[in-house]
PDB file of C-alpha atoms in Angstrom:
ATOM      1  CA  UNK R   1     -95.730 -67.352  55.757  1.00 43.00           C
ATOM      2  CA  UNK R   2     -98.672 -65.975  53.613  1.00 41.00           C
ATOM      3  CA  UNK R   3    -100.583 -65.608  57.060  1.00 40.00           C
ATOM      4  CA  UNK R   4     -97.965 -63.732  58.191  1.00 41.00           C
ATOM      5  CA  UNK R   5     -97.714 -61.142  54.882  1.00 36.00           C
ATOM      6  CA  UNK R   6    -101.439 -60.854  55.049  1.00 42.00           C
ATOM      7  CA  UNK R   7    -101.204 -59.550  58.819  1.00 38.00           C
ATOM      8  CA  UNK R   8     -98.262 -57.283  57.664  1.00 37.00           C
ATOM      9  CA  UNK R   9    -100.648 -55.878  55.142  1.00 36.00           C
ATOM     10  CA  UNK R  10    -103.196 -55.762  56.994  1.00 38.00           C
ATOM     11  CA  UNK R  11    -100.880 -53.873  59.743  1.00 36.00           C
ATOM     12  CA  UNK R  12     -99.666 -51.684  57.432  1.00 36.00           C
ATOM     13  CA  UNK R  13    -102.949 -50.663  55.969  1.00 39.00           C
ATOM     14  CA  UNK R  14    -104.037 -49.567  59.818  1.00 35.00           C
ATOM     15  CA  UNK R  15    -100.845 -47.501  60.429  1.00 36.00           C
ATOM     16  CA  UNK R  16    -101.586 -45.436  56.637  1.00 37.00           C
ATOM     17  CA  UNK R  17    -105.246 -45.020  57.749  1.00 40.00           C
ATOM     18  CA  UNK R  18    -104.038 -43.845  61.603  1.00 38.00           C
ATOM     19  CA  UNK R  19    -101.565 -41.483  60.330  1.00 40.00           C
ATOM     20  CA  UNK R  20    -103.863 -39.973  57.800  1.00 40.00           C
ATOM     21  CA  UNK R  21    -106.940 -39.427  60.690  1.00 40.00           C
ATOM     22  CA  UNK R  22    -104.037 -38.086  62.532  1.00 41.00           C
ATOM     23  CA  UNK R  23    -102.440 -35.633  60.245  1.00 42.00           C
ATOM     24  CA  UNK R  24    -105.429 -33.556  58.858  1.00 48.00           C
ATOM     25  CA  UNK R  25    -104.947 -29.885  57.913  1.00 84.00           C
ATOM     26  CA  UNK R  26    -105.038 -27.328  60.524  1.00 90.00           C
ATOM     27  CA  UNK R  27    -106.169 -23.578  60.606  1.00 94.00           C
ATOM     28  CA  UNK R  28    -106.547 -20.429  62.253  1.00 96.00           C
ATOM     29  CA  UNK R  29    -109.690 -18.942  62.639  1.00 96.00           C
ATOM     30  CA  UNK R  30    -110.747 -14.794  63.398  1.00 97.00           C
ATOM     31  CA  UNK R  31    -113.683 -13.867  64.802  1.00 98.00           C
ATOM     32  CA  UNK R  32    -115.201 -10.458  66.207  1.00 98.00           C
ATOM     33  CA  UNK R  33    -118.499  -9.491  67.401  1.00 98.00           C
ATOM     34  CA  UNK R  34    -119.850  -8.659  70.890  1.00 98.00           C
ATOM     35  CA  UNK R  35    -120.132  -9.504  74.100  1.00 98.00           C
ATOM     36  CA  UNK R  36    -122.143  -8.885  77.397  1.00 98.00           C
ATOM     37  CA  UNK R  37    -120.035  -8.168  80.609  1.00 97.00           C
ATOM     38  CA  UNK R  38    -121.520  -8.908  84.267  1.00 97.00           C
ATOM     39  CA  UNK R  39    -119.601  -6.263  86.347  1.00 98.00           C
ATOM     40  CA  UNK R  40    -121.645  -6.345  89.033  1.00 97.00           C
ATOM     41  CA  UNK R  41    -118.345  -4.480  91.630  1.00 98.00           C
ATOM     42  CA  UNK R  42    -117.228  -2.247  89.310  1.00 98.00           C
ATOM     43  CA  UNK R  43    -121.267  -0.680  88.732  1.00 98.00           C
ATOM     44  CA  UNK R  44    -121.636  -1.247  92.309  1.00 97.00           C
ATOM     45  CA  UNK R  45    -118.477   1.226  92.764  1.00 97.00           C
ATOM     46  CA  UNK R  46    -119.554   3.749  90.266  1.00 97.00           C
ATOM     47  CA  UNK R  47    -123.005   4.359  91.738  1.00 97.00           C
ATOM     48  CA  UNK R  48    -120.843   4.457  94.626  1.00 96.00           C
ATOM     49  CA  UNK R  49    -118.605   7.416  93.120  1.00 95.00           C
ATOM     50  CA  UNK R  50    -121.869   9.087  91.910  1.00 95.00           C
ATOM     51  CA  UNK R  51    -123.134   9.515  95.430  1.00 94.00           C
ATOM     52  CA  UNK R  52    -120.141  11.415  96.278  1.00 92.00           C
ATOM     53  CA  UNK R  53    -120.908  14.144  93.614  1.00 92.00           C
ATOM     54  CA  UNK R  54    -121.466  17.493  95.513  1.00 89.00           C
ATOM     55  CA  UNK R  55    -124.139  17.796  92.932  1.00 89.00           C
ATOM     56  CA  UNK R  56    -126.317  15.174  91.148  1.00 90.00           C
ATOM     57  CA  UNK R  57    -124.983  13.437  88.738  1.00 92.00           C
ATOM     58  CA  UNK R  58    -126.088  10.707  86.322  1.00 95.00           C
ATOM     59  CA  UNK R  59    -124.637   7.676  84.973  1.00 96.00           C
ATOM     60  CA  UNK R  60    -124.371   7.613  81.125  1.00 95.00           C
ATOM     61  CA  UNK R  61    -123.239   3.653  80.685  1.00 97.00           C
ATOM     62  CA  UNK R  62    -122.503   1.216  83.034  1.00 97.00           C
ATOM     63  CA  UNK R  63    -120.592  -1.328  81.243  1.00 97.00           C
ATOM     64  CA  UNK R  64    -123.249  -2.209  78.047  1.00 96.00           C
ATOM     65  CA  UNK R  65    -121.879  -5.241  75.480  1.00 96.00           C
ATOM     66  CA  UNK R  66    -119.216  -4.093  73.822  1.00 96.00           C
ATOM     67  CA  UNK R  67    -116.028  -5.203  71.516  1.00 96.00           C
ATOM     68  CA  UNK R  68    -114.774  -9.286  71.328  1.00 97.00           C
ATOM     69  CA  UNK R  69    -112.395 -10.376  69.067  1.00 98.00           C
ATOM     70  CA  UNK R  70    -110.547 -13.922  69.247  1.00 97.00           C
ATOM     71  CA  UNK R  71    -107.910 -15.353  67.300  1.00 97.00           C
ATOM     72  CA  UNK R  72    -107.247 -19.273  67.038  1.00 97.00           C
ATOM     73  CA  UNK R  73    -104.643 -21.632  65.951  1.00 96.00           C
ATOM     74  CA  UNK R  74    -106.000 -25.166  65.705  1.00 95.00           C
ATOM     75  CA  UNK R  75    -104.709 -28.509  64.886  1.00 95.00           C
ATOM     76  CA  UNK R  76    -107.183 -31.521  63.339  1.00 90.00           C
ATOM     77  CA  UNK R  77    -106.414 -34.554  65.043  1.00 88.00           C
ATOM     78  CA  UNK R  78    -109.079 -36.252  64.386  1.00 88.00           C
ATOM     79  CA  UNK R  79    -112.562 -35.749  61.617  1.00 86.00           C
ATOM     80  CA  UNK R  80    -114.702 -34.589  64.174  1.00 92.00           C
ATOM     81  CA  UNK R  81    -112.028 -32.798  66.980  1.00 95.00           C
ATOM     82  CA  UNK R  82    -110.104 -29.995  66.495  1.00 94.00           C
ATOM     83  CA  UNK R  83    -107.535 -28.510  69.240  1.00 96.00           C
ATOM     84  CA  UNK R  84    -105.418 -25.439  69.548  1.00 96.00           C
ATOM     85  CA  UNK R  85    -104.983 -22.087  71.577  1.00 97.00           C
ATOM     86  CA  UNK R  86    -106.991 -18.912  71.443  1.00 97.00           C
ATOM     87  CA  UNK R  87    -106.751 -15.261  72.335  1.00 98.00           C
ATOM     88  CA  UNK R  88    -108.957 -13.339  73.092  1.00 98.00           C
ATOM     89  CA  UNK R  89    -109.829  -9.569  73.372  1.00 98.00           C
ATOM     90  CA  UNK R  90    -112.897  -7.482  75.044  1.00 98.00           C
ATOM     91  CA  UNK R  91    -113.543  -4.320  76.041  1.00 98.00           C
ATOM     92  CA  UNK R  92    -115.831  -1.840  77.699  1.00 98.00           C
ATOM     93  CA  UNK R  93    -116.254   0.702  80.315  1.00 97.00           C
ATOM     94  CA  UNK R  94    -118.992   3.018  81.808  1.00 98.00           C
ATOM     95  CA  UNK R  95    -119.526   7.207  82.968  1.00 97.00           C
ATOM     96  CA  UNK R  96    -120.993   9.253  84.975  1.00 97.00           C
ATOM     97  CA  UNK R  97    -121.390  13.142  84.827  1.00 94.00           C
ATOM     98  CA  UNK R  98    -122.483  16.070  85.211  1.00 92.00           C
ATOM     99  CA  UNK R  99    -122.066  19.837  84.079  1.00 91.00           C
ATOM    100  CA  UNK R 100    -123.599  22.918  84.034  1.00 86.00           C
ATOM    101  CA  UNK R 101    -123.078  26.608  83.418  1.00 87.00           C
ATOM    102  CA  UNK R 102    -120.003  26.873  86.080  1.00 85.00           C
ATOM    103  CA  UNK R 103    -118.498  23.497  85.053  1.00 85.00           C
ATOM    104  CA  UNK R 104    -118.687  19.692  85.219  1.00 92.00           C
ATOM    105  CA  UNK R 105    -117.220  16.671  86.131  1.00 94.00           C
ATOM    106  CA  UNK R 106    -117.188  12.702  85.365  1.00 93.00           C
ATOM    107  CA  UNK R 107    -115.815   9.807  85.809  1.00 97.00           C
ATOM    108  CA  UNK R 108    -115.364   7.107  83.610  1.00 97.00           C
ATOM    109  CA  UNK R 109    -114.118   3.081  84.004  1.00 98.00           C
ATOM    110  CA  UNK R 110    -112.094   2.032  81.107  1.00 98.00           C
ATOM    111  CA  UNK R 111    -111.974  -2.150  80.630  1.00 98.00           C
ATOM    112  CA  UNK R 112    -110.225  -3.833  78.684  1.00 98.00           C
ATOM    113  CA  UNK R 113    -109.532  -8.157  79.257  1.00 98.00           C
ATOM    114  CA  UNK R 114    -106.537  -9.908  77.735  1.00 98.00           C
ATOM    115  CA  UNK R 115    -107.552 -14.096  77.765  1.00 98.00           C
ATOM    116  CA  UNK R 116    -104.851 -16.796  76.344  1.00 98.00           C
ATOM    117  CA  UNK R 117    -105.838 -20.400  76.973  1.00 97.00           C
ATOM    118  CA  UNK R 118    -106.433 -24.077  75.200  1.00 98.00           C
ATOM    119  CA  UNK R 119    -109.186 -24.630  72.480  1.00 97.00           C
ATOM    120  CA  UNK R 120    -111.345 -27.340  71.876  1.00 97.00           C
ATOM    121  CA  UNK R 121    -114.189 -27.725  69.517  1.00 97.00           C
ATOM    122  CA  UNK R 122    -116.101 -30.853  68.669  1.00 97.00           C
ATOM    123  CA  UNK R 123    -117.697 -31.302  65.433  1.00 96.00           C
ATOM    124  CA  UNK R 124    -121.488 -32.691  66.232  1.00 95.00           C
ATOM    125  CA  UNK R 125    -123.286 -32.212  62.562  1.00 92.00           C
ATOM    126  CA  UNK R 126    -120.814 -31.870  59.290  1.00 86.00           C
ATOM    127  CA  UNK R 127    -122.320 -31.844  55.709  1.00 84.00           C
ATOM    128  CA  UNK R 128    -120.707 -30.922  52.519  1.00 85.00           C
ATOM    129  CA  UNK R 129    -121.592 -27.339  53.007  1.00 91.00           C
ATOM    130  CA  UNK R 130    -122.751 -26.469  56.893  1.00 94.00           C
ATOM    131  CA  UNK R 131    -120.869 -27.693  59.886  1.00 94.00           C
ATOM    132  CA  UNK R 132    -122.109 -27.355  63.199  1.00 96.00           C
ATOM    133  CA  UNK R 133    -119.424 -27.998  66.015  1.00 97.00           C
ATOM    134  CA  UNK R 134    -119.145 -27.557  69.851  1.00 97.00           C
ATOM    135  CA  UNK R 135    -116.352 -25.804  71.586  1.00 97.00           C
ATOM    136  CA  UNK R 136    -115.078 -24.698  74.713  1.00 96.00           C
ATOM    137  CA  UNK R 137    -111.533 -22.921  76.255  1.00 97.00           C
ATOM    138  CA  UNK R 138    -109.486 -22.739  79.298  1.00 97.00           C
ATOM    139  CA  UNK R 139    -108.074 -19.528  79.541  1.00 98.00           C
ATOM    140  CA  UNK R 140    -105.802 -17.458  82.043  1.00 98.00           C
ATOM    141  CA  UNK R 141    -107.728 -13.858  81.847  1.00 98.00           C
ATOM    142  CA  UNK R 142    -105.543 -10.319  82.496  1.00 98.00           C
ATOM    143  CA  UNK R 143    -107.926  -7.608  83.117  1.00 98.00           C
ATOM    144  CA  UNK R 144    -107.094  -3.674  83.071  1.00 98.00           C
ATOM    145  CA  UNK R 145    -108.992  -1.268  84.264  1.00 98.00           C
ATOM    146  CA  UNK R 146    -108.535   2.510  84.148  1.00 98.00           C
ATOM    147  CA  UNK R 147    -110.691   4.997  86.608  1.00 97.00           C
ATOM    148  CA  UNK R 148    -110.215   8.693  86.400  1.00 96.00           C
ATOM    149  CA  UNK R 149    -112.783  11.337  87.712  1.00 93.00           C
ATOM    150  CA  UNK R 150    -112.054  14.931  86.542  1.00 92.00           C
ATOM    151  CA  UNK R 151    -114.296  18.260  87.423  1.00 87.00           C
ATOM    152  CA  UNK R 152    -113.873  21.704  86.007  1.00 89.00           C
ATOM    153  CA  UNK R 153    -115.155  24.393  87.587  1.00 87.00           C
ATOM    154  CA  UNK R 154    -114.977  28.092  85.946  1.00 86.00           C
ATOM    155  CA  UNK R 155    -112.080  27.456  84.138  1.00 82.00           C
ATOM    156  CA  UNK R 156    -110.283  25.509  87.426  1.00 86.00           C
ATOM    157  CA  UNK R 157    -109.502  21.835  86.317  1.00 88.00           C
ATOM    158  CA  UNK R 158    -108.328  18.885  88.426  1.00 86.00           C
ATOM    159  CA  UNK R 159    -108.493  15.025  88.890  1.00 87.00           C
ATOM    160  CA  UNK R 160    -107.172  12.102  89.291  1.00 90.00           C
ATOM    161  CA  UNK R 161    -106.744   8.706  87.451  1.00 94.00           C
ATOM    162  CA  UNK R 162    -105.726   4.803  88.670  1.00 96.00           C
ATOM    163  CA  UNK R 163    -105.316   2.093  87.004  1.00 98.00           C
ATOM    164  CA  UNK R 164    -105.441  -1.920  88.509  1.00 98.00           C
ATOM    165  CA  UNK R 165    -105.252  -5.016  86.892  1.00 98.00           C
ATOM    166  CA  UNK R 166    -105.984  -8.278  87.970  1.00 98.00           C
ATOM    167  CA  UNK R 167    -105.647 -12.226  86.801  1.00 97.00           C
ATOM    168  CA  UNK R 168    -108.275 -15.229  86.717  1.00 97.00           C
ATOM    169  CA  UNK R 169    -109.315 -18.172  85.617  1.00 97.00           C
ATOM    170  CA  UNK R 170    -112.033 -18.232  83.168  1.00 98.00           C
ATOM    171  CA  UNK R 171    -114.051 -20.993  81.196  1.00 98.00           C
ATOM    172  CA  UNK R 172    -116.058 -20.321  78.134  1.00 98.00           C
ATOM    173  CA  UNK R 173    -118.675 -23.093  75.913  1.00 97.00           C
ATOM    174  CA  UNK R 174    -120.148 -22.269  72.842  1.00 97.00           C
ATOM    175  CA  UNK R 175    -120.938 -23.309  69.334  1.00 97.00           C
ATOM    176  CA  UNK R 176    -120.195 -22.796  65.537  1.00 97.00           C
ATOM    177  CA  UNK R 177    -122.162 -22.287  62.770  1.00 97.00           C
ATOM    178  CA  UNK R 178    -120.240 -22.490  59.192  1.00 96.00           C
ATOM    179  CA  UNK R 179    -120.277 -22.543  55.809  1.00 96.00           C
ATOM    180  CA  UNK R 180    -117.900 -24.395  54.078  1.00 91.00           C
ATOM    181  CA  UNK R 181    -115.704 -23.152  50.456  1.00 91.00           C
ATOM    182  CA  UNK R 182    -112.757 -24.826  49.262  1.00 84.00           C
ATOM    183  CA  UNK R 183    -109.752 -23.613  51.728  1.00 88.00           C
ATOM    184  CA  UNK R 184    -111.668 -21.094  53.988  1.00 93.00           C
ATOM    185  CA  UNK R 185    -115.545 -21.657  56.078  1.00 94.00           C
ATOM    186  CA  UNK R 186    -117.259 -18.717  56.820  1.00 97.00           C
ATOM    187  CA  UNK R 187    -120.181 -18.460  59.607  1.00 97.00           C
ATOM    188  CA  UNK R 188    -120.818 -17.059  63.350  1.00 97.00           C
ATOM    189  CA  UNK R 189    -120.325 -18.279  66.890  1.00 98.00           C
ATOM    190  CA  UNK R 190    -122.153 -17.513  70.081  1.00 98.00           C
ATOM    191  CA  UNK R 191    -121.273 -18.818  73.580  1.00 98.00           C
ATOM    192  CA  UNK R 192    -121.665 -18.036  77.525  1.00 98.00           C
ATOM    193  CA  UNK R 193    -117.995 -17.178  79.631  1.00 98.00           C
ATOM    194  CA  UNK R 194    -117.683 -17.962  83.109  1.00 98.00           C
ATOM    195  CA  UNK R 195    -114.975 -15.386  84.405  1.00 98.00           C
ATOM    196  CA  UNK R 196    -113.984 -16.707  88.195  1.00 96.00           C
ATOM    197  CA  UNK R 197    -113.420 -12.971  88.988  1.00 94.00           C
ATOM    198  CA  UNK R 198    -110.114 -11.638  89.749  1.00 94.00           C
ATOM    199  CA  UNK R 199    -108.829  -9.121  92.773  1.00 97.00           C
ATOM    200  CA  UNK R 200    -107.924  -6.124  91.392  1.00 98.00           C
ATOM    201  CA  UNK R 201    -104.918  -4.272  92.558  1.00 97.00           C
ATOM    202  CA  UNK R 202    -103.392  -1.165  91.720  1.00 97.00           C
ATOM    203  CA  UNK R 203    -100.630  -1.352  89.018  1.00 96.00           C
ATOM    204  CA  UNK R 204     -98.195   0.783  90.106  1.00 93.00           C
ATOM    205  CA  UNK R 205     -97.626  -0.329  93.962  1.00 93.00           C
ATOM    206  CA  UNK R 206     -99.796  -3.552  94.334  1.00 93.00           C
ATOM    207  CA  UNK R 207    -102.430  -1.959  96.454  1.00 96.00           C
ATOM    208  CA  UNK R 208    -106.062  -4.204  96.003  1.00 97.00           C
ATOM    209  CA  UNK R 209    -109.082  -1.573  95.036  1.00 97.00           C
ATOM    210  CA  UNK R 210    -111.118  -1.425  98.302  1.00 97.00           C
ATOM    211  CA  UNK R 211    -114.964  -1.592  99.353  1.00 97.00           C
ATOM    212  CA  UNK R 212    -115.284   1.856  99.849  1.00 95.00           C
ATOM    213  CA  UNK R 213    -118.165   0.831 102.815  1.00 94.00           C
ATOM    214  CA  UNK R 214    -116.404  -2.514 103.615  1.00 95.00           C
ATOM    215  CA  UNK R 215    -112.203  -2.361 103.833  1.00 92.00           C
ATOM    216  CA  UNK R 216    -112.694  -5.975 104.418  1.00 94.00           C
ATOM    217  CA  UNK R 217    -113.451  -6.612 100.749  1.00 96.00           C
ATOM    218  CA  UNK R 218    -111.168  -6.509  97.370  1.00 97.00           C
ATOM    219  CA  UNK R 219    -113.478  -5.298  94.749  1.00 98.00           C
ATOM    220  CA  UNK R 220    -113.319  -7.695  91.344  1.00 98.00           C
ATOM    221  CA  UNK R 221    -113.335  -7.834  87.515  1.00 97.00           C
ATOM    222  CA  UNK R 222    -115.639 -10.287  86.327  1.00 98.00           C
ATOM    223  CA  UNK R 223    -116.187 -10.730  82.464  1.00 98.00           C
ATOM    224  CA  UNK R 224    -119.536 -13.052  83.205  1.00 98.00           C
ATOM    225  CA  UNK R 225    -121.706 -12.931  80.270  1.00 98.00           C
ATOM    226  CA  UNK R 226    -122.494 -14.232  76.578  1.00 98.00           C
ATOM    227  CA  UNK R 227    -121.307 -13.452  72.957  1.00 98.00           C
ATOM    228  CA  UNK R 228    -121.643 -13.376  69.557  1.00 98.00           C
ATOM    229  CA  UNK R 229    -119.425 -13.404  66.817  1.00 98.00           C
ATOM    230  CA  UNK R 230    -118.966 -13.240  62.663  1.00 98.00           C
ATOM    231  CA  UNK R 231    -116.086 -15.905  62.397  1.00 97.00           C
ATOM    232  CA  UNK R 232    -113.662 -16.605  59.553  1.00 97.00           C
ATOM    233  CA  UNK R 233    -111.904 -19.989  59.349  1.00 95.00           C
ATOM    234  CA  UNK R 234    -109.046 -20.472  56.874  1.00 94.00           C
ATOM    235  CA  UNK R 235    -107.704 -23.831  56.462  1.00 89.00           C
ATOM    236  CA  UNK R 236    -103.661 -24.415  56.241  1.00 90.00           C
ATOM    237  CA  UNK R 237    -101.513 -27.403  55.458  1.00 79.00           C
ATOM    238  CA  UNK R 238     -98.985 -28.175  58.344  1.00 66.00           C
TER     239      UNK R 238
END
C-alpha cells in the first residue's frame, strides 16, 4: 500500500512538472528592417522594356533591399522551443526613364509580397540576459506587382498600367539575437528566404505575364534573398 502511494506521488509529481514545461507563457513578437530581393525576371523584363525606348533611357533602381516587417504569435511548449504563425510584409520595385526638353517617359515595377505561414524557433544559448535561438517558417507567399510605363511628350500624355499577382511556396532560416527585461526582450534577427518563385498572371482576367522573346515562358516573382531586422518580443500569459 505505501509502495503504491509513493508511485502515486511520484506520478503525480511528473504530471505537475509536464504540465508546467507544457504551459509556459507565450508572446508576439514585431520586427522590421530590410531585406534583399533576387528578381532576376522581373530586371530581366525591365532592361527588356528599356530597349524598347525610342530614345535611350536609363534604369534608376532595379529592385535594391527594401522594407520587411513580420509579425508573430508564438506559443512556449517547451524551455528551449517556441511555435506559432507569422506574417510577413516586403516591398520594393525598380524605374527606368528618361526626359528631356520635349518630354519623358518611365516605367516603374511596384512589389509588394504578402507571406502567412508556421513559426518555429529553437532556443540554442539562453542566459539570464542574452538568448540566442534558431528559427525557421513555412509560409504560403502572395506577391503583387504593379507595371505602368507613361511618356509625355509636349504637353501629350499617355500610358498604360497592369497589375499580376502570383502565389508560392517559400521557406525562410534564420536566427535571434535578444536581450532579455522582465515581460518584453529586445534584439535583432537576420536570416536567408528561399522563395520557390511563383507564375505571375494578370489580375484582372488571369492572363500569365509573358517572355516577351520566348511566349513559351511565364515570367516569375521570386523574393530570394537575406534580411535583417530590429525585433521586439513581448511576453503574454495565455
Amino acid at each position: 500500500m505505501r509502495k503504491r502511494i509513493s508511485y502515486m506521488i511520484v506520478l503525480a509529481m511528473l504530471l505537475v512538472s509536464a504540465q508546467h514545461s507544457l504551459a509556459q507563457n507565450g508572446g508576439i513578437s514585431i520586427a522590421a528592417g530590410a531585406a534583399s530581393f533576387r528578381m532576376g525576371d522581373m530586371k530581366y523584363l525591365q532592361e527588356h522594356i528599356l530597349s524598347t525606348y525610342p530614345v535611350e533611357g536609363k534604369i534608376t533602381s532595379s529592385f535594391p533591399p527594401f522594407t520587411a516587417a513580420s509579425f508573430t504569435v508564438f506559443k512556449q511548449l517547451y524551455d528551449h522551443i517556441r511555435v506559432g504563425g507569422r506574417y510577413n510584409y516586403s516591398t520594393t520595385g525598380a524605374k527606368s526613364s528618361y526626359a528631356d526638353y520635349s518630354g519623358d517617359i518611365y516605367t516603374e515595377f511596384n512589389a509588394v509580397s504578402h507571406r502567412l505561414g508556421a513559426y518555429l524557433s529553437y532556443l540554442v544559448l539562453g542566459g539570464d540576459r542574452i538568448d540566442l535561438s534558431l528559427n525557421g517558417s513555412l509560409d504560403a507567399n502572395y506577391t503583387s506587382m504593379t507595371i505602368q510605363s507613361y511618356y509625355t511628350i509636349f504637353n501629350y500624355s499617355d500610358g498604360l498600367s497592369n497589375k499580376y499577382r502570383s502565389i508560392s511556396p517559400s521557406i525562410a532560416v534564420g536566427g535571434e539575437l535578444m536581450y532579455k527585461l522582465k515581460k518584453l526582450s529586445l534584439g535583432m534577427e537576420a536570416g536567408y528566404l528561399v522563395d520557390l518563385k511563383g507564375n505571375l498572371k494578370d489580375t484582372s482576367d488571369g492572363d500569365p505575364l509573358l517572355d516577351p522573346k520566348d511566349l513559351d515562358r511565364v515570367l516569375s516573382s521570386d523574393w530570394t534573398g537575406w534580411y535583417l531586422q530590429l525585433k521586439t518580443l513581448i511576453w503574454l500569459d495565455f
